[in-house]
mmCIF file of C-alpha atoms and ligand atoms in Angstrom:
data_model
loop_
_atom_site.group_PDB
_atom_site.id
_atom_site.type_symbol
_atom_site.label_atom_id
_atom_site.label_comp_id
_atom_site.label_asym_id
_atom_site.label_seq_id
_atom_site.Cartn_x
_atom_site.Cartn_y
_atom_site.Cartn_z
ATOM 1 C CA MET S 926 -23.909 71.028 56.282
ATOM 2 C CA LEU S 927 -21.900 68.580 54.193
ATOM 3 C CA SER S 928 -18.180 67.946 54.278
ATOM 4 C CA ASP S 929 -18.383 66.094 50.947
ATOM 5 C CA ASP S 930 -16.554 67.442 47.917
ATOM 6 C CA PRO S 931 -18.609 67.167 44.700
ATOM 7 C CA TYR S 932 -15.431 67.702 42.658
ATOM 8 C CA THR S 933 -13.394 64.613 43.598
ATOM 9 C CA ASP S 934 -12.657 62.041 40.858
ATOM 10 C CA GLU S 935 -15.020 59.641 42.567
ATOM 11 C CA ASN S 936 -17.946 62.055 42.865
ATOM 12 C CA LEU S 937 -17.484 63.313 39.327
ATOM 13 C CA THR S 938 -17.389 59.745 38.024
ATOM 14 C CA ASN S 939 -20.682 58.971 39.745
ATOM 15 C CA PRO S 940 -22.272 62.087 41.280
ATOM 16 C CA TYR S 941 -25.703 60.567 41.871
ATOM 17 C CA PRO S 942 -25.265 59.100 45.393
ATOM 18 C CA LEU S 943 -24.036 62.491 46.632
ATOM 19 C CA PHE S 944 -26.844 64.288 44.774
ATOM 20 C CA ASP S 945 -29.355 61.995 46.515
ATOM 21 C CA ARG S 946 -27.891 62.900 49.906
ATOM 22 C CA MET S 947 -27.875 66.599 49.057
ATOM 23 C CA ARG S 948 -31.551 66.574 48.090
ATOM 24 C CA ALA S 949 -32.468 64.468 51.134
ATOM 25 C CA ALA S 950 -30.675 66.894 53.471
ATOM 26 C CA GLY S 951 -33.118 69.730 52.755
ATOM 27 C CA PRO S 952 -33.753 72.533 50.266
ATOM 28 C CA ALA S 953 -30.097 73.564 50.416
ATOM 29 C CA VAL S 954 -26.796 72.275 51.741
ATOM 30 C CA TRP S 955 -23.799 74.236 52.939
ATOM 31 C CA LEU S 956 -20.691 72.796 51.274
ATOM 32 C CA GLU S 957 -18.091 73.263 53.995
ATOM 33 C CA LYS S 958 -15.094 72.741 51.769
ATOM 34 C CA TYR S 959 -16.133 75.577 49.453
ATOM 35 C CA GLY S 960 -18.077 77.773 51.897
ATOM 36 C CA VAL S 961 -21.016 77.955 49.530
ATOM 37 C CA LEU S 962 -24.711 77.182 49.644
ATOM 38 C CA ALA S 963 -25.702 74.568 47.068
ATOM 39 C CA PHE S 964 -29.116 73.662 45.667
ATOM 40 C CA ALA S 965 -29.728 70.204 44.256
ATOM 41 C CA GLY S 966 -33.543 69.966 44.065
ATOM 42 C CA PHE S 967 -35.559 70.574 40.899
ATOM 43 C CA GLU S 968 -37.981 73.165 42.277
ATOM 44 C CA GLU S 969 -35.245 75.136 44.031
ATOM 45 C CA CYS S 970 -32.943 75.229 41.001
ATOM 46 C CA LYS S 971 -35.813 76.185 38.700
ATOM 47 C CA GLU S 972 -37.090 78.996 40.934
ATOM 48 C CA ILE S 973 -33.611 80.447 41.369
ATOM 49 C CA LEU S 974 -32.901 80.337 37.629
ATOM 50 C CA GLU S 975 -36.226 82.038 36.882
ATOM 51 C CA ASP S 976 -35.631 84.860 39.378
ATOM 52 C CA TYR S 977 -32.913 86.691 37.428
ATOM 53 C CA ALA S 978 -33.420 89.900 39.440
ATOM 54 C CA THR S 979 -32.527 88.324 42.799
ATOM 55 C CA PHE S 980 -30.022 85.777 41.493
ATOM 56 C CA ILE S 981 -27.888 87.721 39.076
ATOM 57 C CA SER S 982 -25.348 86.678 36.449
ATOM 58 C CA SER S 983 -23.287 89.860 35.988
ATOM 59 C CA ALA S 984 -21.144 88.903 39.006
ATOM 60 C CA GLY S 985 -20.221 85.715 37.131
ATOM 61 C CA VAL S 986 -21.674 82.222 36.966
ATOM 62 C CA GLY S 987 -18.612 80.644 38.550
ATOM 63 C CA PRO S 988 -17.422 80.787 42.154
ATOM 64 C CA LYS S 989 -15.595 84.122 41.725
ATOM 65 C CA ASN S 990 -17.508 87.344 42.325
ATOM 66 C CA LEU S 991 -16.707 89.375 39.215
ATOM 67 C CA HIS S 992 -17.957 92.545 40.893
ATOM 68 C CA HIS S 993 -14.862 92.260 43.098
ATOM 69 C CA GLU S 994 -12.360 90.156 41.144
ATOM 70 C CA PRO S 995 -11.347 90.363 37.495
ATOM 71 C CA ALA S 996 -12.777 87.839 35.007
ATOM 72 C CA TRP S 997 -10.277 85.814 32.940
ATOM 73 C CA ARG S 998 -11.775 87.319 29.773
ATOM 74 C CA PRO S 999 -14.270 90.119 28.984
ATOM 75 C CA GLN S 1000 -17.796 89.368 30.199
ATOM 76 C CA GLY S 1001 -20.308 88.478 27.492
ATOM 77 C CA ILE S 1002 -24.001 87.587 27.260
ATOM 78 C CA LEU S 1003 -23.777 84.821 29.839
ATOM 79 C CA GLU S 1004 -22.342 87.083 32.500
ATOM 80 C CA SER S 1005 -24.779 89.958 32.045
ATOM 81 C CA ASP S 1006 -28.102 91.107 33.501
ATOM 82 C CA PRO S 1007 -30.948 93.180 32.082
ATOM 83 C CA PRO S 1008 -30.893 95.754 30.577
ATOM 84 C CA VAL S 1009 -27.471 94.917 29.050
ATOM 85 C CA HIS S 1010 -28.549 91.340 28.397
ATOM 86 C CA GLY S 1011 -31.676 92.116 26.318
ATOM 87 C CA PRO S 1012 -30.248 93.408 23.009
ATOM 88 C CA MET S 1013 -27.526 90.735 22.991
ATOM 89 C CA ARG S 1014 -30.114 88.028 23.618
ATOM 90 C CA ALA S 1015 -32.362 89.437 20.875
ATOM 91 C CA ALA S 1016 -29.526 89.296 18.321
ATOM 92 C CA MET S 1017 -28.544 85.778 19.303
ATOM 93 C CA ALA S 1018 -32.149 84.518 19.387
ATOM 94 C CA GLY S 1019 -32.804 86.192 16.035
ATOM 95 C CA VAL S 1020 -29.931 84.378 14.352
ATOM 96 C CA ILE S 1021 -30.415 80.978 16.020
ATOM 97 C CA SER S 1022 -34.227 80.847 15.866
ATOM 98 C CA PRO S 1023 -35.913 77.575 14.861
ATOM 99 C CA ARG S 1024 -36.808 79.336 11.577
ATOM 100 C CA GLY S 1025 -33.308 80.664 11.128
ATOM 101 C CA VAL S 1026 -31.696 77.229 11.436
ATOM 102 C CA ARG S 1027 -34.296 75.295 9.429
ATOM 103 C CA SER S 1028 -32.436 75.929 6.174
ATOM 104 C CA LEU S 1029 -29.390 74.156 7.655
ATOM 105 C CA ARG S 1030 -31.186 70.822 7.981
ATOM 106 C CA ALA S 1031 -30.591 69.601 4.432
ATOM 107 C CA GLN S 1032 -26.807 70.060 4.574
ATOM 108 C CA PHE S 1033 -26.658 68.525 8.078
ATOM 109 C CA GLU S 1034 -28.537 65.505 6.725
ATOM 110 C CA VAL S 1035 -26.144 65.006 3.832
ATOM 111 C CA PHE S 1036 -23.149 64.876 6.172
ATOM 112 C CA ALA S 1037 -24.977 62.711 8.760
ATOM 113 C CA ASP S 1038 -25.957 60.135 6.113
ATOM 114 C CA GLU S 1039 -22.421 60.058 4.748
ATOM 115 C CA LEU S 1040 -20.946 59.632 8.209
ATOM 116 C CA VAL S 1041 -23.385 56.887 9.222
ATOM 117 C CA GLU S 1042 -22.623 54.898 6.041
ATOM 118 C CA GLN S 1043 -18.911 55.254 6.649
ATOM 119 C CA LEU S 1044 -19.294 54.049 10.264
ATOM 120 C CA ILE S 1045 -21.429 51.097 9.189
ATOM 121 C CA GLY S 1046 -18.558 50.161 6.874
ATOM 122 C CA ARG S 1047 -16.166 50.192 9.800
ATOM 123 C CA GLY S 1048 -18.477 48.337 12.174
ATOM 124 C CA LYS S 1049 -16.501 49.311 15.274
ATOM 125 C CA PHE S 1050 -15.526 52.866 16.177
ATOM 126 C CA ASP S 1051 -15.253 55.373 19.006
ATOM 127 C CA GLY S 1052 -18.587 57.080 19.597
ATOM 128 C CA VAL S 1053 -16.806 60.178 20.908
ATOM 129 C CA LYS S 1054 -13.936 60.795 18.473
ATOM 130 C CA ASP S 1055 -15.523 59.384 15.333
ATOM 131 C CA LEU S 1056 -19.063 60.643 15.825
ATOM 132 C CA ALA S 1057 -19.855 62.954 18.768
ATOM 133 C CA GLU S 1058 -16.873 65.231 18.019
ATOM 134 C CA LEU S 1059 -16.645 64.853 14.280
ATOM 135 C CA PHE S 1060 -20.234 65.747 13.400
ATOM 136 C CA PRO S 1061 -20.630 69.085 15.264
ATOM 137 C CA ILE S 1062 -17.074 70.177 14.460
ATOM 138 C CA ARG S 1063 -17.996 69.961 10.790
ATOM 139 C CA VAL S 1064 -21.610 71.121 10.644
ATOM 140 C CA PHE S 1065 -21.648 73.666 13.463
ATOM 141 C CA GLY S 1066 -18.305 75.161 12.434
ATOM 142 C CA ASP S 1067 -19.588 75.535 8.865
ATOM 143 C CA ALA S 1068 -22.864 77.048 10.118
ATOM 144 C CA VAL S 1069 -21.050 79.723 12.142
ATOM 145 C CA GLY S 1070 -18.688 80.358 9.225
ATOM 146 C CA ILE S 1071 -15.201 79.749 10.605
ATOM 147 C CA PRO S 1072 -12.262 78.114 8.770
ATOM 148 C CA ARG S 1073 -12.111 74.301 8.881
ATOM 149 C CA GLU S 1074 -8.427 74.364 9.702
ATOM 150 C CA GLY S 1075 -7.717 74.270 13.437
ATOM 151 C CA ARG S 1076 -11.259 73.622 14.643
ATOM 152 C CA GLU S 1077 -10.725 70.521 16.766
ATOM 153 C CA ALA S 1078 -7.332 71.587 18.074
ATOM 154 C CA ASN S 1079 -8.776 74.872 19.332
ATOM 155 C CA LEU S 1080 -12.501 74.661 19.937
ATOM 156 C CA LEU S 1081 -12.573 71.547 22.136
ATOM 157 C CA PRO S 1082 -9.783 72.616 24.546
ATOM 158 C CA HIS S 1083 -11.211 76.145 24.510
ATOM 159 C CA GLY S 1084 -14.634 74.895 25.586
ATOM 160 C CA ALA S 1085 -13.165 72.691 28.316
ATOM 161 C CA MET S 1086 -11.215 75.697 29.612
ATOM 162 C CA ASN S 1087 -14.190 78.063 29.427
ATOM 163 C CA PHE S 1088 -16.486 75.699 31.288
ATOM 164 C CA SER S 1089 -13.805 75.089 33.921
ATOM 165 C CA ALA S 1090 -14.258 78.685 35.088
ATOM 166 C CA PHE S 1091 -17.776 77.748 36.261
ATOM 167 C CA GLY S 1092 -16.371 75.390 38.897
ATOM 168 C CA PRO S 1093 -13.714 75.626 41.616
ATOM 169 C CA ASP S 1094 -10.228 76.889 40.843
ATOM 170 C CA ASP S 1095 -8.460 73.584 41.551
ATOM 171 C CA GLU S 1096 -5.812 71.385 39.956
ATOM 172 C CA ARG S 1097 -8.275 69.912 37.479
ATOM 173 C CA SER S 1098 -9.446 73.334 36.370
ATOM 174 C CA ARG S 1099 -5.882 74.635 36.078
ATOM 175 C CA ALA S 1100 -4.962 71.679 33.874
ATOM 176 C CA PHE S 1101 -7.795 72.597 31.474
ATOM 177 C CA PHE S 1102 -6.555 76.192 31.476
ATOM 178 C CA ASP S 1103 -3.026 74.963 30.644
ATOM 179 C CA GLN S 1104 -4.351 72.790 27.813
ATOM 180 C CA GLY S 1105 -6.398 75.711 26.516
ATOM 181 C CA ALA S 1106 -3.465 78.121 26.311
ATOM 182 C CA GLY S 1107 -3.562 79.973 22.988
ATOM 183 C CA THR S 1108 -7.030 78.758 22.002
ATOM 184 C CA HIS S 1109 -8.755 81.903 23.261
ATOM 185 C CA GLU S 1110 -6.720 83.994 20.783
ATOM 186 C CA TRP S 1111 -7.661 81.614 17.955
ATOM 187 C CA VAL S 1112 -11.341 81.865 18.910
ATOM 188 C CA MET S 1113 -11.342 85.667 19.239
ATOM 189 C CA ASN S 1114 -9.533 85.999 15.922
ATOM 190 C CA ASN S 1115 -12.327 84.044 14.244
ATOM 191 C CA CYS S 1116 -14.995 86.260 15.821
ATOM 192 C CA ALA S 1117 -13.757 89.227 13.812
ATOM 193 C CA ARG S 1118 -16.033 90.134 10.965
ATOM 194 C CA GLU S 1119 -13.332 89.913 8.283
ATOM 195 C CA ASN S 1120 -12.521 86.304 9.222
ATOM 196 C CA LEU S 1121 -16.101 84.986 9.128
ATOM 197 C CA SER S 1122 -17.674 83.592 5.958
ATOM 198 C CA ALA S 1123 -20.247 85.928 4.412
ATOM 199 C CA ASP S 1124 -23.210 83.568 4.753
ATOM 200 C CA GLY S 1125 -22.810 82.123 8.249
ATOM 201 C CA MET S 1126 -24.439 82.773 11.620
ATOM 202 C CA GLY S 1127 -21.389 84.779 12.710
ATOM 203 C CA ALA S 1128 -21.865 87.223 9.832
ATOM 204 C CA GLN S 1129 -25.575 87.480 10.689
ATOM 205 C CA ILE S 1130 -24.659 88.564 14.221
ATOM 206 C CA TRP S 1131 -22.526 91.349 12.774
ATOM 207 C CA GLU S 1132 -25.579 92.638 10.851
ATOM 208 C CA TYR S 1133 -27.149 93.484 14.215
ATOM 209 C CA ALA S 1134 -24.119 95.702 14.881
ATOM 210 C CA ASP S 1135 -24.536 97.353 11.443
ATOM 211 C CA ARG S 1136 -28.101 98.238 12.377
ATOM 212 C CA GLY S 1137 -26.919 99.716 15.672
ATOM 213 C CA GLU S 1138 -28.835 97.164 17.773
ATOM 214 C CA ILE S 1139 -25.638 95.989 19.491
ATOM 215 C CA THR S 1140 -22.084 97.350 19.602
ATOM 216 C CA ALA S 1141 -19.205 95.920 17.563
ATOM 217 C CA GLU S 1142 -17.650 94.661 20.785
ATOM 218 C CA GLN S 1143 -20.876 92.851 21.653
ATOM 219 C CA ALA S 1144 -21.039 91.306 18.181
ATOM 220 C CA ALA S 1145 -17.583 89.779 18.644
ATOM 221 C CA LEU S 1146 -18.596 88.559 22.114
ATOM 222 C CA LEU S 1147 -21.717 86.906 20.702
ATOM 223 C CA VAL S 1148 -19.745 85.040 18.062
ATOM 224 C CA ARG S 1149 -17.405 84.044 20.900
ATOM 225 C CA ALA S 1150 -20.422 82.719 22.811
ATOM 226 C CA MET S 1151 -21.377 80.579 19.794
ATOM 227 C CA LEU S 1152 -17.885 79.166 19.585
ATOM 228 C CA SER S 1153 -17.294 78.679 23.299
ATOM 229 C CA ALA S 1154 -20.714 77.438 24.390
ATOM 230 C CA GLY S 1155 -21.982 75.790 21.223
ATOM 231 C CA LEU S 1156 -19.581 72.995 20.516
ATOM 232 C CA ASP S 1157 -18.424 71.062 23.598
ATOM 233 C CA THR S 1158 -21.939 70.980 24.975
ATOM 234 C CA THR S 1159 -23.325 69.378 21.818
ATOM 235 C CA VAL S 1160 -20.351 66.999 21.612
ATOM 236 C CA PHE S 1161 -21.019 65.849 25.185
ATOM 237 C CA SER S 1162 -24.754 65.611 24.536
ATOM 238 C CA ILE S 1163 -24.234 63.334 21.542
ATOM 239 C CA GLY S 1164 -21.707 61.197 23.429
ATOM 240 C CA ASN S 1165 -24.001 60.873 26.441
ATOM 241 C CA THR S 1166 -26.975 59.963 24.259
ATOM 242 C CA LEU S 1167 -24.927 57.303 22.443
ATOM 243 C CA GLN S 1168 -23.672 55.870 25.712
ATOM 244 C CA ALA S 1169 -27.156 55.770 27.258
ATOM 245 C CA LEU S 1170 -28.721 54.160 24.185
ATOM 246 C CA ALA S 1171 -25.903 51.637 23.765
ATOM 247 C CA SER S 1172 -26.249 50.518 27.368
ATOM 248 C CA HIS S 1173 -30.053 50.201 27.089
ATOM 249 C CA PRO S 1174 -30.599 47.860 24.104
ATOM 250 C CA GLN S 1175 -34.372 47.813 24.546
ATOM 251 C CA GLU S 1176 -34.500 51.589 24.274
ATOM 252 C CA TRP S 1177 -32.394 51.400 21.095
ATOM 253 C CA ALA S 1178 -34.793 48.820 19.676
ATOM 254 C CA ARG S 1179 -37.713 51.169 20.321
ATOM 255 C CA LEU S 1180 -35.906 54.047 18.637
ATOM 256 C CA HIS S 1181 -34.954 51.919 15.639
ATOM 257 C CA ALA S 1182 -38.568 50.774 15.317
ATOM 258 C CA ASN S 1183 -39.756 54.378 15.398
ATOM 259 C CA PRO S 1184 -37.098 56.961 14.462
ATOM 260 C CA ARG S 1185 -39.565 59.751 15.256
ATOM 261 C CA LEU S 1186 -38.757 59.056 18.895
ATOM 262 C CA ALA S 1187 -35.296 60.608 18.352
ATOM 263 C CA LYS S 1188 -36.423 63.927 19.848
ATOM 264 C CA PHE S 1189 -37.655 62.184 22.981
ATOM 265 C CA ALA S 1190 -34.540 60.036 23.310
ATOM 266 C CA ILE S 1191 -32.394 63.173 23.118
ATOM 267 C CA ASP S 1192 -34.342 65.023 25.817
ATOM 268 C CA GLU S 1193 -34.308 61.959 28.039
ATOM 269 C CA ALA S 1194 -30.529 61.654 27.610
ATOM 270 C CA LEU S 1195 -30.120 65.347 28.447
ATOM 271 C CA ARG S 1196 -32.122 64.784 31.609
ATOM 272 C CA TYR S 1197 -30.442 61.496 32.511
ATOM 273 C CA GLU S 1198 -26.817 62.634 32.068
ATOM 274 C CA SER S 1199 -26.853 66.407 31.818
ATOM 275 C CA PRO S 1200 -23.806 67.675 29.892
ATOM 276 C CA PHE S 1201 -23.828 70.978 31.789
ATOM 277 C CA GLN S 1202 -23.975 69.905 35.438
ATOM 278 C CA SER S 1203 -23.807 73.052 37.514
ATOM 279 C CA PHE S 1204 -23.156 76.762 37.746
ATOM 280 C CA PHE S 1205 -23.485 79.686 40.121
ATOM 281 C CA ARG S 1206 -25.600 82.767 40.596
ATOM 282 C CA THR S 1207 -24.917 85.733 42.898
ATOM 283 C CA VAL S 1208 -27.478 87.093 45.377
ATOM 284 C CA ALA S 1209 -28.266 90.718 44.394
ATOM 285 C CA THR S 1210 -29.958 91.915 47.616
ATOM 286 C CA ASP S 1211 -30.471 90.397 51.063
ATOM 287 C CA THR S 1212 -33.266 87.897 50.644
ATOM 288 C CA VAL S 1213 -34.898 84.860 52.261
ATOM 289 C CA PHE S 1214 -35.385 81.731 50.169
ATOM 290 C CA ARG S 1215 -37.034 78.614 51.650
ATOM 291 C CA ASP S 1216 -36.572 80.213 55.114
ATOM 292 C CA ILE S 1217 -32.833 80.549 54.499
ATOM 293 C CA PRO S 1218 -31.420 84.060 54.786
ATOM 294 C CA LEU S 1219 -29.205 84.799 51.780
ATOM 295 C CA PRO S 1220 -26.946 87.832 52.119
ATOM 296 C CA ALA S 1221 -26.370 90.185 49.183
ATOM 297 C CA GLY S 1222 -23.156 89.338 47.344
ATOM 298 C CA SER S 1223 -23.110 85.668 48.336
ATOM 299 C CA LYS S 1224 -22.876 82.917 45.748
ATOM 300 C CA VAL S 1225 -25.311 80.045 45.296
ATOM 301 C CA LEU S 1226 -24.353 76.861 43.470
ATOM 302 C CA LEU S 1227 -27.024 75.094 41.403
ATOM 303 C CA PHE S 1228 -26.737 71.444 40.440
ATOM 304 C CA MET S 1229 -28.957 71.023 37.395
ATOM 305 C CA GLY S 1230 -27.560 67.523 36.936
ATOM 306 C CA SER S 1231 -29.133 66.654 40.290
ATOM 307 C CA ALA S 1232 -32.384 68.541 39.651
ATOM 308 C CA ASN S 1233 -32.792 66.382 36.563
ATOM 309 C CA ARG S 1234 -32.708 63.247 38.770
ATOM 310 C CA ASP S 1235 -35.029 64.588 41.484
ATOM 311 C CA ALA S 1236 -37.716 61.954 42.219
ATOM 312 C CA SER S 1237 -40.128 64.658 43.405
ATOM 313 C CA GLN S 1238 -40.159 65.921 39.821
ATOM 314 C CA TRP S 1239 -39.537 62.748 37.802
ATOM 315 C CA GLY S 1240 -41.089 60.107 40.037
ATOM 316 C CA PRO S 1241 -39.646 56.841 41.339
ATOM 317 C CA THR S 1242 -38.037 56.084 37.942
ATOM 318 C CA ALA S 1243 -35.943 59.290 38.025
ATOM 319 C CA ASP S 1244 -32.712 57.284 37.857
ATOM 320 C CA GLN S 1245 -33.799 55.205 34.878
ATOM 321 C CA PHE S 1246 -33.236 55.971 31.215
ATOM 322 C CA MET S 1247 -36.610 55.636 29.475
ATOM 323 C CA ILE S 1248 -37.054 57.315 26.113
ATOM 324 C CA GLY S 1249 -40.816 56.972 26.372
ATOM 325 C CA ARG S 1250 -41.078 59.341 29.333
ATOM 326 C CA ASN S 1251 -41.836 63.028 28.991
ATOM 327 C CA ALA S 1252 -38.477 64.550 29.923
ATOM 328 C CA GLY S 1253 -39.549 68.014 28.719
ATOM 329 C CA GLY S 1254 -38.939 70.751 31.263
ATOM 330 C CA HIS S 1255 -35.570 69.375 32.365
ATOM 331 C CA LEU S 1256 -32.954 71.937 33.350
ATOM 332 C CA ALA S 1257 -30.117 70.750 31.105
ATOM 333 C CA PHE S 1258 -30.504 73.943 29.028
ATOM 334 C CA GLY S 1259 -31.137 76.048 32.129
ATOM 335 C CA MET S 1260 -34.356 78.034 32.595
ATOM 336 C CA GLY S 1261 -35.395 81.689 32.546
ATOM 337 C CA ILE S 1262 -33.864 84.557 30.563
ATOM 338 C CA HIS S 1263 -30.455 82.869 30.214
ATOM 339 C CA HIS S 1264 -31.764 79.498 29.061
ATOM 340 C CA CYS S 1265 -29.598 78.128 26.261
ATOM 341 C CA VAL S 1266 -30.166 80.353 23.235
ATOM 342 C CA GLY S 1267 -28.329 77.875 21.017
ATOM 343 C CA GLN S 1268 -30.905 75.143 21.655
ATOM 344 C CA PRO S 1269 -32.458 75.232 18.164
ATOM 345 C CA ILE S 1270 -29.177 74.448 16.432
ATOM 346 C CA SER S 1271 -27.961 71.968 19.032
ATOM 347 C CA ARG S 1272 -31.297 70.156 18.811
ATOM 348 C CA LEU S 1273 -31.187 70.249 15.033
ATOM 349 C CA GLU S 1274 -27.719 68.655 15.002
ATOM 350 C CA MET S 1275 -28.793 65.920 17.410
ATOM 351 C CA ASP S 1276 -32.133 65.288 15.747
ATOM 352 C CA VAL S 1277 -30.559 64.906 12.313
ATOM 353 C CA LEU S 1278 -27.829 62.616 13.623
ATOM 354 C CA PHE S 1279 -29.975 60.350 15.791
ATOM 355 C CA THR S 1280 -32.696 60.131 13.152
ATOM 356 C CA ALA S 1281 -30.095 58.980 10.616
ATOM 357 C CA LEU S 1282 -28.682 56.447 13.084
ATOM 358 C CA ALA S 1283 -32.116 55.179 14.143
ATOM 359 C CA LYS S 1284 -33.146 54.557 10.544
ATOM 360 C CA ARG S 1285 -30.008 52.698 9.467
ATOM 361 C CA ILE S 1286 -28.850 50.829 12.544
ATOM 362 C CA LYS S 1287 -30.495 47.785 13.990
ATOM 363 C CA CYS S 1288 -28.012 47.159 16.765
ATOM 364 C CA LEU S 1289 -25.918 49.606 18.777
ATOM 365 C CA GLU S 1290 -23.624 47.937 21.291
ATOM 366 C CA LEU S 1291 -20.836 48.806 23.672
ATOM 367 C CA VAL S 1292 -17.699 46.776 22.940
ATOM 368 C CA GLY S 1293 -15.612 48.083 25.833
ATOM 369 C CA GLU S 1294 -15.829 50.205 28.948
ATOM 370 C CA PRO S 1295 -16.640 53.857 28.221
ATOM 371 C CA VAL S 1296 -13.981 56.197 29.645
ATOM 372 C CA PRO S 1297 -15.440 59.117 31.614
ATOM 373 C CA TYR S 1298 -14.298 62.680 30.941
ATOM 374 C CA LEU S 1299 -13.729 64.200 34.365
ATOM 375 C CA HIS S 1300 -14.500 67.910 34.360
ATOM 376 C CA ASN S 1301 -15.827 70.184 37.118
ATOM 377 C CA THR S 1302 -18.799 71.461 35.110
ATOM 378 C CA LEU S 1303 -19.250 69.244 32.066
ATOM 379 C CA ARG S 1304 -20.340 65.632 32.202
ATOM 380 C CA GLY S 1305 -19.530 63.274 29.397
ATOM 381 C CA TRP S 1306 -17.243 60.625 27.953
ATOM 382 C CA ARG S 1307 -13.745 60.648 26.587
ATOM 383 C CA SER S 1308 -14.365 57.439 24.722
ATOM 384 C CA VAL S 1309 -17.385 55.193 24.052
ATOM 385 C CA PRO S 1310 -16.288 52.060 22.128
ATOM 386 C CA LEU S 1311 -19.180 51.031 19.907
ATOM 387 C CA LYS S 1312 -20.199 48.392 17.429
ATOM 388 C CA ILE S 1313 -23.063 48.934 15.011
ATOM 389 C CA VAL S 1314 -24.975 46.600 12.752
ATOM 390 C CA ALA S 1315 -26.970 47.981 9.831
ATOM 391 C CA ALA S 1316 -30.620 47.061 9.439
HETATM 392 C C1 LIG U 2170 -19.279 83.304 26.149
HETATM 393 C C2 LIG U 2170 -20.322 82.333 26.631
HETATM 394 C C3 LIG U 2170 -21.644 82.642 26.439
HETATM 395 C C4 LIG U 2170 -22.633 81.782 26.849
HETATM 396 C C5 LIG U 2170 -22.295 80.607 27.476
HETATM 397 C C6 LIG U 2170 -20.977 80.301 27.669
HETATM 398 C C7 LIG U 2170 -21.715 78.387 28.734
HETATM 399 C C8 LIG U 2170 -19.989 81.169 27.245
HETATM 400 O O1 LIG U 2170 -19.542 84.513 26.176
HETATM 401 O O2 LIG U 2170 -18.195 82.878 25.710
HETATM 402 O O3 LIG U 2170 -20.649 79.159 28.285
#
């Protein structure tokens, strides 16, 4: 039993000491303040995520039980179980397959090269505003096929609001809901077939509805999933990777010497500072897990951000950022049937960007204190002041 609150400013700023205590306490801890059982170990989180029949998603992946309380918006792919989940997942995986996104690489590269040259010209810039936000807003928005106008004003606050529903309903979460007012309408409007460009991933989702593989309502919800889950997460991932690399100059030097390491640096950054820290599952039927009786209908809280620092999985260097390690198998994209279906495009964006940076930039340095972005579910930076020197 712990009286600690993982959602205070202090614990969100640096969650790792509390995560260490949670993992040391046993396979699970009861968080008194929230009346919920939390899992912080790698093996526990992984097993729970893989067992989608016992630990279901259709009752929501936040603290509210959506079988008993209304959701703030219609439930989509994330908040579904088999057999409803299958056809939606197939459509999404079909559109965002590694093959499906391969043709996007060339246009991503053009914009990445342009952006990197422009930033080299400036020398100093904000890694979040000028890079981590700018790049995905342009290339991902174009790939889905939504208008350029209004993207940053709507998609970023919408994502922050959406992800707030996966944590406690507190002042912080309510502030993100206030800031997100109106953005949901903008997003849903752009999920409609007539507002999507003819050649984008959104339009490709609608083709699954034409073929009768999903309903029209599901098609709109899948485009919504692209827009609500696909942007903030990649923005935070890029920001976290920049911050980690800038504060580990030797790791940057290794990446610059061998830009093919970009993929490994990205996975290590996802492990080291996981952009998506935690969410919930709901126990479907009375069960016993690690000798703990779990009653049907109860919620369990999984801290993937802690699992990704678990020394029993990652060894004594779990808390160090080392791009040479094999970080594969981390839980930053989840695990099991709900594991991030957008991974191929998010990885493509990051690979293109960090390859371009690694090739052109000899020195990446922090020139001020990064400002953390405090959010109940997401982990990232509001600002990362950087200086770059071209090779
Ligand atoms: C949605 C949605 C789908 C998947 C994930 C997500 C992580 C949201 O239906 O909007 O947030």
